[in-house]
Short mmCIF file of C-alpha atoms and ligand atoms in Angstrom, two decimals:
data_model
loop_
_atom_site.label_atom_id
_atom_site.label_comp_id
_atom_site.label_asym_id
_atom_site.label_seq_id
_atom_site.Cartn_x
_atom_site.Cartn_y
_atom_site.Cartn_z
CA SER E 1 -6.33 16.12 35.61
CA GLN E 2 -6.59 12.58 34.63
CA ALA E 3 -3.79 10.11 35.13
CA PRO E 4 -2.39 8.95 31.71
CA VAL E 5 -3.52 5.71 30.17
CA LYS E 6 -0.62 3.56 29.47
CA VAL E 7 -0.94 2.37 25.60
CA ALA E 8 1.70 -0.04 24.39
CA VAL E 9 2.03 -0.46 20.72
CA THR E 10 3.90 -3.41 19.13
CA GLY E 11 5.45 -2.96 15.37
CA GLY E 12 5.95 0.81 16.44
CA ALA E 13 8.15 1.66 13.34
CA GLY E 14 5.79 -0.47 10.83
CA HIS E 15 3.44 0.82 8.33
CA ILE E 16 0.04 0.58 10.35
CA ALA E 17 1.73 1.94 13.53
CA TYR E 18 2.85 4.98 11.50
CA SER E 19 -1.17 5.82 11.00
CA LEU E 20 -2.18 4.47 14.21
CA LEU E 21 0.10 6.31 16.72
CA PHE E 22 -1.01 9.78 15.18
CA ARG E 23 -4.47 8.68 15.50
CA ILE E 24 -3.82 7.95 19.10
CA ILE E 25 -2.15 11.10 20.02
CA ALA E 26 -4.99 13.08 18.18
CA GLY E 27 -7.37 11.63 20.86
CA GLN E 28 -9.03 8.91 18.41
CA LEU E 29 -8.53 6.12 20.85
CA LEU E 30 -9.65 7.19 24.20
CA GLY E 31 -11.08 10.80 23.42
CA LYS E 32 -9.66 14.15 23.36
CA GLU E 33 -9.76 14.71 27.13
CA THR E 34 -7.36 11.64 28.18
CA PRO E 35 -3.76 11.72 28.14
CA VAL E 36 -1.70 8.78 27.06
CA GLU E 37 1.82 7.26 27.69
CA LEU E 38 3.18 5.54 24.75
CA ARG E 39 4.91 2.41 25.18
CA LEU E 40 6.56 1.28 21.82
CA LEU E 41 8.19 -2.14 21.30
CA GLU E 42 10.04 -3.05 18.32
CA ILE E 43 12.64 -5.60 17.33
CA THR E 44 16.23 -4.35 17.96
CA PRO E 45 17.23 -3.68 14.32
CA ALA E 46 14.13 -1.27 14.02
CA MET E 47 14.73 0.58 17.35
CA LYS E 48 16.51 3.47 15.13
CA ALA E 49 13.56 3.94 13.02
CA LEU E 50 11.26 3.82 15.95
CA GLU E 51 13.17 6.84 17.48
CA GLY E 52 12.47 8.77 14.14
CA VAL E 53 8.75 7.93 14.85
CA ALA E 54 9.05 9.10 18.43
CA MET E 55 10.61 12.32 17.18
CA GLU E 56 7.82 12.95 15.21
CA ILE E 57 5.26 12.32 17.86
CA ASP E 58 7.11 14.81 19.61
CA ASP E 59 6.91 17.37 16.75
CA CYS E 60 3.10 17.00 16.80
CA ALA E 61 3.25 18.67 20.17
CA SER E 62 0.13 16.89 21.20
CA PRO E 63 -1.06 17.81 24.50
CA LEU E 64 -2.17 14.20 25.08
CA VAL E 65 1.30 12.69 25.21
CA SER E 66 2.58 12.47 28.73
CA ASN E 67 5.61 10.33 27.90
CA ILE E 68 7.10 7.96 25.30
CA VAL E 69 8.91 4.83 26.18
CA MET E 70 10.83 2.80 23.56
CA SER E 71 11.95 -0.88 23.95
CA ASP E 72 12.96 -4.13 22.14
CA ASP E 73 11.96 -5.91 25.35
CA PRO E 74 8.32 -6.93 26.00
CA ASN E 75 8.69 -7.06 29.55
CA VAL E 76 9.38 -3.28 29.61
CA ALA E 77 7.16 -2.24 26.77
CA PHE E 78 4.10 -3.93 28.67
CA ASP E 79 4.94 -2.86 32.19
CA GLY E 80 1.93 -1.23 33.78
CA ALA E 81 0.26 -1.39 30.20
CA ASN E 82 -3.58 -0.74 30.50
CA ILE E 83 -3.99 -1.12 26.74
CA CYS E 84 -1.83 -3.43 24.38
CA LEU E 85 -2.15 -3.00 20.56
CA LEU E 86 -0.46 -5.70 19.24
CA VAL E 87 0.25 -4.56 15.71
CA GLY E 88 3.73 -6.14 14.99
CA ALA E 89 3.92 -9.67 13.46
CA ARG E 90 5.98 -11.47 10.97
CA PRO E 91 4.50 -11.62 7.56
CA ARG E 92 4.65 -14.65 5.39
CA GLY E 93 7.84 -14.77 3.36
CA LYS E 94 8.87 -16.67 0.27
CA GLY E 95 8.44 -20.17 0.60
CA MET E 96 6.95 -20.21 4.09
CA ASN E 97 3.85 -22.65 4.45
CA ARG E 98 1.15 -22.34 7.08
CA SER E 99 3.10 -24.04 9.74
CA ASP E 100 6.05 -21.95 9.30
CA LEU E 101 4.17 -18.77 9.48
CA LEU E 102 2.16 -20.09 12.74
CA ALA E 103 5.44 -21.01 14.18
CA ALA E 104 7.23 -17.80 13.54
CA ASN E 105 4.22 -15.80 15.00
CA GLY E 106 4.06 -18.15 18.05
CA ALA E 107 7.73 -17.23 18.81
CA ILE E 108 6.45 -13.60 18.91
CA PHE E 109 2.90 -13.98 20.42
CA ALA E 110 3.67 -16.50 23.24
CA PRO E 111 6.45 -14.33 24.86
CA GLN E 112 4.45 -11.22 24.56
CA GLY E 113 1.40 -13.05 26.21
CA LYS E 114 3.46 -13.96 29.07
CA ALA E 115 5.01 -10.49 29.42
CA ILE E 116 1.53 -9.22 29.63
CA ASN E 117 0.51 -11.68 32.03
CA ASP E 118 3.68 -10.73 34.19
CA HIS E 119 4.05 -7.07 33.68
CA ALA E 120 0.65 -5.34 32.27
CA ALA E 121 -1.71 -3.20 34.64
CA ASP E 122 -4.60 -5.52 36.28
CA ASP E 123 -6.93 -3.88 33.88
CA VAL E 124 -5.36 -4.57 30.70
CA ARG E 125 -7.05 -4.83 27.73
CA VAL E 126 -5.25 -6.42 24.61
CA LEU E 127 -6.08 -6.32 20.73
CA VAL E 128 -4.32 -8.30 18.25
CA THR E 129 -4.03 -6.74 14.76
CA GLY E 130 -0.72 -8.76 13.37
CA ASN E 131 -1.86 -11.79 11.27
CA PRO E 132 -2.78 -14.40 11.67
CA ALA E 133 -4.65 -12.30 13.95
CA ASN E 134 -7.33 -14.81 15.26
CA THR E 135 -4.56 -17.58 16.27
CA ASN E 136 -2.09 -15.09 17.37
CA THR E 137 -4.53 -14.00 19.81
CA LEU E 138 -5.25 -17.49 21.00
CA ILE E 139 -1.45 -18.05 21.40
CA ALA E 140 -0.86 -14.75 23.38
CA ARG E 141 -4.14 -15.66 25.67
CA THR E 142 -2.80 -19.26 26.19
CA HIS E 143 0.47 -17.58 27.64
CA ALA E 144 -1.44 -15.17 30.10
CA PRO E 145 -3.30 -17.47 32.21
CA ASP E 146 -3.56 -14.89 34.96
CA VAL E 147 -5.56 -12.36 32.67
CA PRO E 148 -9.24 -13.10 32.30
CA GLY E 149 -9.44 -14.53 28.52
CA SER E 150 -12.07 -11.88 27.74
CA ARG E 151 -9.37 -9.23 27.88
CA PHE E 152 -7.79 -10.71 24.58
CA THR E 153 -9.45 -9.54 21.37
CA SER E 154 -8.63 -9.61 17.61
CA LEU E 155 -9.23 -7.18 14.99
CA MET E 156 -12.25 -8.01 12.68
CA ARG E 157 -13.34 -4.25 12.55
CA LEU E 158 -11.71 -3.84 9.34
CA ASP E 159 -13.70 -6.41 7.59
CA HIS E 160 -16.82 -4.95 9.25
CA ASN E 161 -15.97 -1.63 7.80
CA ARG E 162 -15.23 -2.86 4.46
CA THR E 163 -18.59 -4.62 4.71
CA ILE E 164 -20.32 -1.36 5.29
CA ALA E 165 -18.60 0.32 2.51
CA GLN E 166 -19.45 -2.18 -0.11
CA LEU E 167 -23.24 -2.07 0.71
CA SER E 168 -23.22 1.67 0.50
CA LYS E 169 -21.55 1.52 -2.82
CA LYS E 170 -24.12 -0.94 -3.97
CA THR E 171 -27.05 0.94 -2.56
CA GLY E 172 -26.31 4.65 -2.61
CA VAL E 173 -27.25 4.88 1.07
CA PRO E 174 -24.71 6.61 3.35
CA VAL E 175 -22.35 4.48 5.49
CA GLY E 176 -23.85 6.07 8.87
CA GLU E 177 -27.44 4.65 7.69
CA ILE E 178 -26.15 1.07 7.54
CA LYS E 179 -26.27 -0.89 10.92
CA LYS E 180 -25.97 -4.43 12.23
CA VAL E 181 -23.73 -5.94 9.90
CA ALA E 182 -21.59 -8.82 11.17
CA VAL E 183 -18.37 -10.45 10.15
CA TRP E 184 -17.90 -14.14 11.49
CA GLY E 185 -14.96 -16.08 11.93
CA ASN E 186 -11.30 -15.68 10.65
CA HIS E 187 -9.70 -12.74 9.34
CA SER E 188 -9.10 -14.40 6.02
CA ASP E 189 -11.04 -15.57 2.96
CA THR E 190 -13.12 -17.95 4.69
CA GLN E 191 -14.82 -15.00 6.71
CA TYR E 192 -18.55 -14.69 6.55
CA PRO E 193 -19.82 -10.96 6.17
CA ASP E 194 -23.35 -11.29 6.97
CA ILE E 195 -26.12 -8.76 6.19
CA THR E 196 -28.86 -11.13 7.46
CA ASN E 197 -29.75 -8.64 10.43
CA ALA E 198 -28.60 -5.54 9.08
CA THR E 199 -30.75 -2.56 8.16
CA ILE E 200 -29.81 -0.09 5.33
CA GLY E 201 -31.53 3.42 5.53
CA GLY E 202 -34.09 1.73 8.18
CA LYS E 203 -35.03 -1.18 5.64
CA PRO E 204 -34.00 -4.71 5.74
CA ALA E 205 -30.58 -4.89 4.21
CA THR E 206 -31.63 -7.92 2.40
CA GLU E 207 -34.63 -5.95 0.90
CA ALA E 208 -32.44 -2.89 0.18
CA VAL E 209 -30.03 -5.02 -1.75
CA ASN E 210 -32.37 -7.73 -2.98
CA ASP E 211 -29.66 -9.32 -5.30
CA ALA E 212 -28.73 -12.96 -3.89
CA GLU E 213 -26.57 -13.49 -6.86
CA TRP E 214 -24.62 -10.18 -6.22
CA LEU E 215 -24.55 -10.97 -2.29
CA GLU E 216 -23.06 -14.40 -2.63
CA ASN E 217 -20.69 -13.98 -5.90
CA THR E 218 -19.59 -10.49 -5.67
CA PHE E 219 -20.11 -8.79 -2.23
CA ILE E 220 -18.92 -11.52 -0.10
CA PRO E 221 -15.59 -12.42 -2.07
CA THR E 222 -14.79 -8.53 -2.25
CA VAL E 223 -15.01 -7.88 1.31
CA ALA E 224 -13.05 -11.26 2.00
CA LYS E 225 -10.46 -10.56 -0.48
CA ARG E 226 -10.03 -6.88 0.00
CA GLY E 227 -6.70 -7.23 1.60
CA GLY E 228 -5.26 -8.74 -1.49
CA ALA E 229 -6.80 -6.43 -3.69
CA ILE E 230 -5.26 -3.41 -1.83
CA ILE E 231 -1.85 -5.20 -2.03
CA GLU E 232 -2.68 -5.49 -5.98
CA ALA E 233 -3.50 -1.97 -6.17
CA ARG E 234 -1.03 -0.09 -3.82
CA GLY E 235 1.67 -2.35 -3.86
CA ALA E 236 1.56 -2.59 -0.15
CA SER E 237 -1.02 -4.08 2.42
CA SER E 238 -3.72 -1.85 4.05
CA ALA E 239 -2.21 0.34 6.49
CA THR E 240 -4.17 3.34 7.14
CA SER E 241 -7.54 1.49 7.10
CA ALA E 242 -6.14 -0.97 9.41
CA ALA E 243 -4.92 1.67 11.71
CA ASN E 244 -8.35 3.51 11.79
CA ALA E 245 -10.02 0.08 12.61
CA THR E 246 -7.59 -0.74 15.34
CA ALA E 247 -8.31 2.60 16.87
CA GLN E 248 -12.00 2.22 16.47
CA HIS E 249 -12.01 -1.23 17.93
CA MET E 250 -10.39 -0.26 21.29
CA HIS E 251 -12.11 3.21 21.26
CA ASP E 252 -15.71 1.34 21.29
CA LEU E 253 -14.43 -1.31 23.72
CA MET E 254 -13.65 1.05 26.38
CA LEU E 255 -16.09 3.89 25.52
CA GLY E 256 -19.20 1.97 24.25
CA SER E 257 -20.63 0.52 20.87
CA PRO E 258 -23.06 3.11 19.28
CA GLU E 259 -26.83 2.89 20.30
CA GLY E 260 -29.03 0.67 18.20
CA ASP E 261 -25.92 -0.79 16.60
CA TRP E 262 -23.19 -3.19 17.25
CA VAL E 263 -19.50 -3.89 16.33
CA THR E 264 -17.81 -7.13 15.16
CA MET E 265 -14.62 -8.21 17.22
CA GLY E 266 -12.61 -11.38 17.42
CA VAL E 267 -13.70 -12.65 20.71
CA THR E 268 -12.86 -15.67 22.68
CA SER E 269 -16.02 -18.06 21.78
CA ASP E 270 -18.26 -19.13 24.87
CA GLY E 271 -19.99 -21.44 22.55
CA SER E 272 -22.45 -19.19 21.23
CA TYR E 273 -23.81 -20.24 17.73
CA GLY E 274 -22.17 -23.58 18.12
CA VAL E 275 -18.54 -21.82 17.54
CA PRO E 276 -16.14 -24.23 19.58
CA GLU E 277 -15.07 -22.76 23.00
CA GLY E 278 -11.82 -21.02 23.05
CA LEU E 279 -11.58 -20.31 19.30
CA THR E 280 -10.76 -16.29 18.48
CA PHE E 281 -13.78 -15.77 16.46
CA GLY E 282 -15.49 -12.64 14.82
CA MET E 283 -19.06 -12.03 16.23
CA PRO E 284 -20.98 -9.37 16.54
CA CYS E 285 -20.73 -7.63 20.16
CA THR E 286 -21.88 -4.66 22.21
CA THR E 287 -19.60 -3.24 24.39
CA LYS E 288 -19.44 -0.83 27.34
CA ASN E 289 -16.56 0.20 29.87
CA GLY E 290 -14.15 -2.40 28.65
CA GLU E 291 -16.45 -5.26 28.57
CA PHE E 292 -18.30 -7.04 25.59
CA GLU E 293 -21.31 -9.02 25.34
CA ILE E 294 -21.72 -11.34 21.96
CA VAL E 295 -25.28 -10.26 20.57
CA GLN E 296 -27.61 -13.36 21.02
CA GLY E 297 -30.32 -14.99 19.16
CA LEU E 298 -29.40 -14.21 15.47
CA GLU E 299 -30.85 -16.19 12.64
CA PHE E 300 -28.90 -17.83 9.99
CA SER E 301 -29.80 -19.15 6.54
CA ASP E 302 -28.75 -22.37 5.47
CA TYR E 303 -26.21 -20.51 3.25
CA GLY E 304 -25.09 -18.70 6.29
CA LYS E 305 -24.80 -21.91 8.51
CA ALA E 306 -22.34 -23.49 5.77
CA LYS E 307 -20.26 -20.25 5.70
CA LEU E 308 -20.19 -20.43 9.28
CA ALA E 309 -19.17 -24.06 9.39
CA ALA E 310 -16.33 -23.46 6.89
CA THR E 311 -14.95 -20.46 8.80
CA ILE E 312 -14.94 -22.67 12.00
CA GLU E 313 -13.23 -25.31 10.29
CA GLU E 314 -10.28 -23.28 9.36
CA LEU E 315 -9.82 -21.97 12.68
CA GLU E 316 -9.91 -25.26 14.34
CA ALA E 317 -7.21 -26.62 11.88
CA GLU E 318 -5.17 -23.32 12.81
CA ARG E 319 -5.57 -24.18 16.35
CA ALA E 320 -4.68 -27.84 15.81
CA ALA E 321 -1.56 -26.85 14.06
CA VAL E 322 -0.36 -24.59 16.97
CA HIS E 323 -1.29 -27.13 19.50
CA GLU E 324 1.06 -29.62 17.47
CA LEU E 325 3.71 -26.69 17.74
CA GLY E 326 3.26 -26.94 21.31
CA LEU E 327 2.29 -23.27 21.26
CA VAL E 328 -1.27 -23.60 22.93
P1 LIG P 14 5.06 -3.71 8.76
O1 LIG P 14 5.91 -4.87 8.28
O2 LIG P 14 5.23 -2.41 8.01
O3 LIG P 14 5.13 -3.46 10.27
C1 LIG P 14 5.33 -4.48 11.35
C2 LIG P 14 6.44 -4.12 12.40
O4 LIG P 14 6.57 -5.03 13.37
C3 LIG P 14 7.59 -3.97 11.62
O5 LIG P 14 8.34 -2.59 11.98
C4 LIG P 14 8.58 -5.00 12.58
O6 LIG P 14 10.05 -4.75 12.70
C5 LIG P 14 7.78 -5.15 13.71
N1 LIG P 14 7.95 -6.44 14.40
C6 LIG P 14 8.05 -7.60 14.19
N2 LIG P 14 8.12 -8.52 15.04
C7 LIG P 14 7.98 -7.64 16.31
C8 LIG P 14 8.01 -8.13 17.70
N3 LIG P 14 8.39 -9.25 18.12
N4 LIG P 14 8.17 -7.14 18.47
C9 LIG P 14 7.69 -5.84 18.17
N5 LIG P 14 7.55 -5.47 16.70
C10 LIG P 14 7.89 -6.41 15.99
O7 LIG P 14 3.69 -4.30 8.81
P2 LIG P 14 2.26 -3.49 8.95
O8 LIG P 14 1.99 -3.21 7.51
O9 LIG P 14 2.42 -2.43 9.87
O10 LIG P 14 1.29 -4.81 9.26
C11 LIG P 14 1.63 -5.12 10.75
C12 LIG P 14 0.59 -6.48 10.82
O11 LIG P 14 -0.76 -6.42 10.59
C13 LIG P 14 1.04 -7.65 9.84
O12 LIG P 14 0.83 -8.69 10.40
C14 LIG P 14 -0.41 -7.46 8.94
O13 LIG P 14 -0.50 -8.70 8.22
C15 LIG P 14 -1.32 -7.15 9.70
N6 LIG P 14 -2.65 -6.69 9.15
C16 LIG P 14 -3.63 -6.99 10.06
C17 LIG P 14 -4.95 -6.66 9.62
C18 LIG P 14 -6.36 -6.99 10.01
O14 LIG P 14 -7.31 -6.59 9.71
N7 LIG P 14 -6.34 -7.72 11.15
C19 LIG P 14 -5.06 -5.80 8.26
C20 LIG P 14 -3.81 -5.05 7.88
C21 LIG P 14 -2.62 -5.84 8.09
O15 LIG P 14 -2.55 -6.76 7.13
#
């Protein structure tokens, strides 16, 4: 039988993890044949709650779980990890400005990057879900100089899924027939959900929708501000949809994106599409065996070029701010 894959999850006692962990042990991360050792990281005051989560994992009696390790030390949690899902982060508190938020998260993601560098398996793959996800990824990657930069990706899959869901509602075409959407840039209000190259029920998406006013003034803001709308409605931020997207991102990275389609991931820019090198940027990618390729040769409208420029500007400002703080 297969050796267990060591999967580290941070923020193990949090809301997203409470959905994510049960997807993992049901086989939605690596398939129903691959056993996993869970390595759960929390802060010290949450260790008791984490033990409760582990008790519930035990009580699922999943044949895929080979072992559960719990720790409040990243050097322990990431030891030998093949996959690291960095979910735990510091939310924006009352009166915190952007710089405070970036500093608080730097204090989490810099040491976690270092611990991954020093202790994770040679084949490690890292996905950052905790916000601000793109820049947290940049920080972690910077502190892991011995790990290839391409191993660090950030979550844009939720934005990708939100794009598909809105298009399906608008056109009445089932989600399974909507392909090749992309969400460029930051996981924030400046993101650019792009249907220029998409197809809906086999037709070009722009033709299937045929409503430029809706695309610019309803569709894009609805997708980009969906997180806020969920908080407004539910009184809590997206949890299960974020867990679903986190599992899908890593599943597709390891086991391959679907034939004839692509996925959106936050990846280290290699300069493609004029995105400054080194930014963690949402881009359409095809994936296979733990590796991704950025889809090349896509066209942008003038509107799209302006949207791309705006999200680049925001991520460059975040990079400048964390540089200023000495984090990268
Ligand atoms: P919760 O506050 O419920 O859980 C976070 C957990 O992380 C807590 O249990 C906390 O103790 C733990 N934690 C904090 N610092 C830690 C550290 N240094 N090491 C280990 N654990 C630590 O938040 P939840 O709803 O689970 O959301 C987690 C993160 O995902 C947040 O940053 C949130 O903003 C982000 N999201 C990202 C999304 C995306 O698409 N990229 C969408 C959903 C979500 O907003």
